[in-house]
Coordinates of C-alpha atoms in Angstrom, one line a residue:
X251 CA 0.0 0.0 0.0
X252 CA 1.1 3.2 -1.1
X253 CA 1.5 6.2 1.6
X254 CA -1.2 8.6 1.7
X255 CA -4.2 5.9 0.1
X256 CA -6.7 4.6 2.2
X257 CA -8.0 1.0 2.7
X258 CA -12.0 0.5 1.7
X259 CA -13.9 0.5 4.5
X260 CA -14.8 -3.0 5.7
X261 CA -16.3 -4.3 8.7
X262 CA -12.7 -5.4 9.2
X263 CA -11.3 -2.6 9.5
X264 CA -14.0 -0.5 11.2
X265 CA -13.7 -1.1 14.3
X266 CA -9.9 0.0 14.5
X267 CA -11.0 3.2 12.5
X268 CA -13.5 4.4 15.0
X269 CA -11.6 2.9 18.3
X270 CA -8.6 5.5 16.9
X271 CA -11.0 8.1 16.4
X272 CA -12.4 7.2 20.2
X273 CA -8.8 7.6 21.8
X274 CA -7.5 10.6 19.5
X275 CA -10.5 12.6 21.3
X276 CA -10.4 11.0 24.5
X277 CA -7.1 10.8 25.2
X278 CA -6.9 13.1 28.4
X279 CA -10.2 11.2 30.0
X280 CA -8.2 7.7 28.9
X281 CA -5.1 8.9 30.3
X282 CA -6.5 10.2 33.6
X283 CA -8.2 7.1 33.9
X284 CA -5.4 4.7 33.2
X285 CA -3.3 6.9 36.4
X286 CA -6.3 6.7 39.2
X287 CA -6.5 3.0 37.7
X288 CA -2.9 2.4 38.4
X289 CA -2.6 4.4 41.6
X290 CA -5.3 2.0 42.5
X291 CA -3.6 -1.5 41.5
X292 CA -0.8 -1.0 39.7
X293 CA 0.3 -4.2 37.7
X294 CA -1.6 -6.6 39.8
X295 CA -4.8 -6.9 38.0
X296 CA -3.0 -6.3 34.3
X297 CA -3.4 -4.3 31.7
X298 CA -6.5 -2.2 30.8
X299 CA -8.3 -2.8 27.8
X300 CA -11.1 -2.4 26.1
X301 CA -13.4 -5.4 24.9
X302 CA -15.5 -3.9 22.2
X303 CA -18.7 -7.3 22.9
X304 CA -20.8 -7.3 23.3
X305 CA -21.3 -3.6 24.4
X306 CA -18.0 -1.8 25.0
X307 CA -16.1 -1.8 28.2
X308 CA -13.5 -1.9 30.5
X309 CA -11.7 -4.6 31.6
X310 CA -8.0 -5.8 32.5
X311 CA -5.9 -8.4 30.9
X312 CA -4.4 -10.6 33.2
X313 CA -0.4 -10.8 31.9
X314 CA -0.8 -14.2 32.1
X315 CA -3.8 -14.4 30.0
X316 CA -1.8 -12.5 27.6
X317 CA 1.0 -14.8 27.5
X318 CA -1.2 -18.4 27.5
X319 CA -2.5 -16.1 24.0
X320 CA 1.1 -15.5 22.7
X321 CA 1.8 -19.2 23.1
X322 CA -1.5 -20.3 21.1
X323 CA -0.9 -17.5 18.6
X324 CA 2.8 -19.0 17.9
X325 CA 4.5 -16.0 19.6
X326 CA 3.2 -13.7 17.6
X327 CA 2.6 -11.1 20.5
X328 CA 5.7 -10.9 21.8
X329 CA 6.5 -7.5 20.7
X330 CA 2.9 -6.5 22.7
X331 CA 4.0 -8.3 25.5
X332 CA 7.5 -6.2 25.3
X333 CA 5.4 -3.0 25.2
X334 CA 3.5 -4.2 28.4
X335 CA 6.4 -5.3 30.2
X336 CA 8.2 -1.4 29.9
X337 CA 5.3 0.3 30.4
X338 CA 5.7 3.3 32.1
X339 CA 2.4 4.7 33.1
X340 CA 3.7 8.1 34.6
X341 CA 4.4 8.9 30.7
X342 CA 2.0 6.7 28.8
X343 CA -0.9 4.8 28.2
X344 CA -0.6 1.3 27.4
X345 CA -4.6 -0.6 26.7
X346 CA -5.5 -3.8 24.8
X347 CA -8.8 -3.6 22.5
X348 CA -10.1 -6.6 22.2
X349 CA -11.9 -7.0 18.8
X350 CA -14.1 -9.6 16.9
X351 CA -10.9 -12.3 16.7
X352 CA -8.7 -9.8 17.3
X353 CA -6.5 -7.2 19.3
X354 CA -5.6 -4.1 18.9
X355 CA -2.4 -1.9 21.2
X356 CA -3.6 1.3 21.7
X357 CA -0.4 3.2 23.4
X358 CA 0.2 7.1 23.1
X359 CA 2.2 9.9 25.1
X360 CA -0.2 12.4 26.3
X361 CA 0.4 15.8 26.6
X362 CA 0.2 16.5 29.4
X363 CA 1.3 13.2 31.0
X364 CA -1.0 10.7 33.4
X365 CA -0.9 12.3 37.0
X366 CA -1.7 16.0 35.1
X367 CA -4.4 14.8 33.7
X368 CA -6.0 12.8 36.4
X369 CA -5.2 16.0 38.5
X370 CA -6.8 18.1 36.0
X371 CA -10.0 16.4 35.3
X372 CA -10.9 15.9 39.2
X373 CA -13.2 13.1 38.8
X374 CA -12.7 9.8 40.4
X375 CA -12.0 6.2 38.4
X376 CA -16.2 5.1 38.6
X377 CA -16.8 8.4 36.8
X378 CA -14.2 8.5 34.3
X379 CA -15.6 4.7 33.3
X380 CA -19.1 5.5 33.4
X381 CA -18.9 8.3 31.1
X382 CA -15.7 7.0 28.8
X383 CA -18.2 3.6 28.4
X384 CA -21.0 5.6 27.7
X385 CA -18.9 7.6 25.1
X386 CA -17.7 4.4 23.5
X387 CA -21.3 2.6 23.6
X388 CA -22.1 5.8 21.6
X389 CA -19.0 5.9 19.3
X390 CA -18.2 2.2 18.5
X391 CA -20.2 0.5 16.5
X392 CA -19.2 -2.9 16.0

């Protein structure tokens, strides 16, 4: 594929379209949630992601879930696994979409970082998930 064309839109494909389009304009909200989440449990629970069925939501991804998948996938996540491993959540945001058969990394540096924007936006975790799953619900169609 050339640089600068676009694929067709399939149902494919769609999904990852408008989950993009969801973090591009929610990445404060996703960022200040991902800090209160990790000031809350750090690594223990996983990583966060988002499972798209059959409504979007929240949930975390055990590490070792994500490894027994990297095994039955031939080792094809190790590179996702690699990202996981050096996250650094005072600087980014690291989340798994979870797809129809598929996964998606979302990971971005937001400006500004993590604790700024959790500081910023003053709400607590259960608010920043109500109203980031209502904005997916509304958002991602899939």
């Amino acid at each position: 594929m050339m640089f600068g064309s676009s694929q067709p839109e399939t149902q494919e494909n769609k999904w990852r379209r408008q989950l993009d389009r969801f973090v591009k304009e929610n990445q404060q909200e996703l960022a200040a949630l991902c800090w209160g989440l990790w000031l809350e449990n750090g690594r223990e629970l996983g990583t966060i992601g988002i499972n798209l069925q059959p409504t979007p939501h929240f949930v975390y991804c055990p590490q070792t879930a994500v490894e027994n998948l990297n095994e039955k996938v031939e080792n094809r996540l190790q590179e996702l696994l690699g990202i996981i491993d050096n996250h650094q959540p005072e600087t980014e945001v690291v989340m798994i979409a979870i797809g129809k058969g598929e996964i998606k990394l979302i990971q971005f540096a937001p400006e500004p970082p993590p604790p700024v924007c959790f500081e910023q936006l003053s709400q607590d975790v259960d608010t920043l998930l109500t109203s980031l799953e209502q904005k997916m619900s509304a958002t991602l169609a899939v």
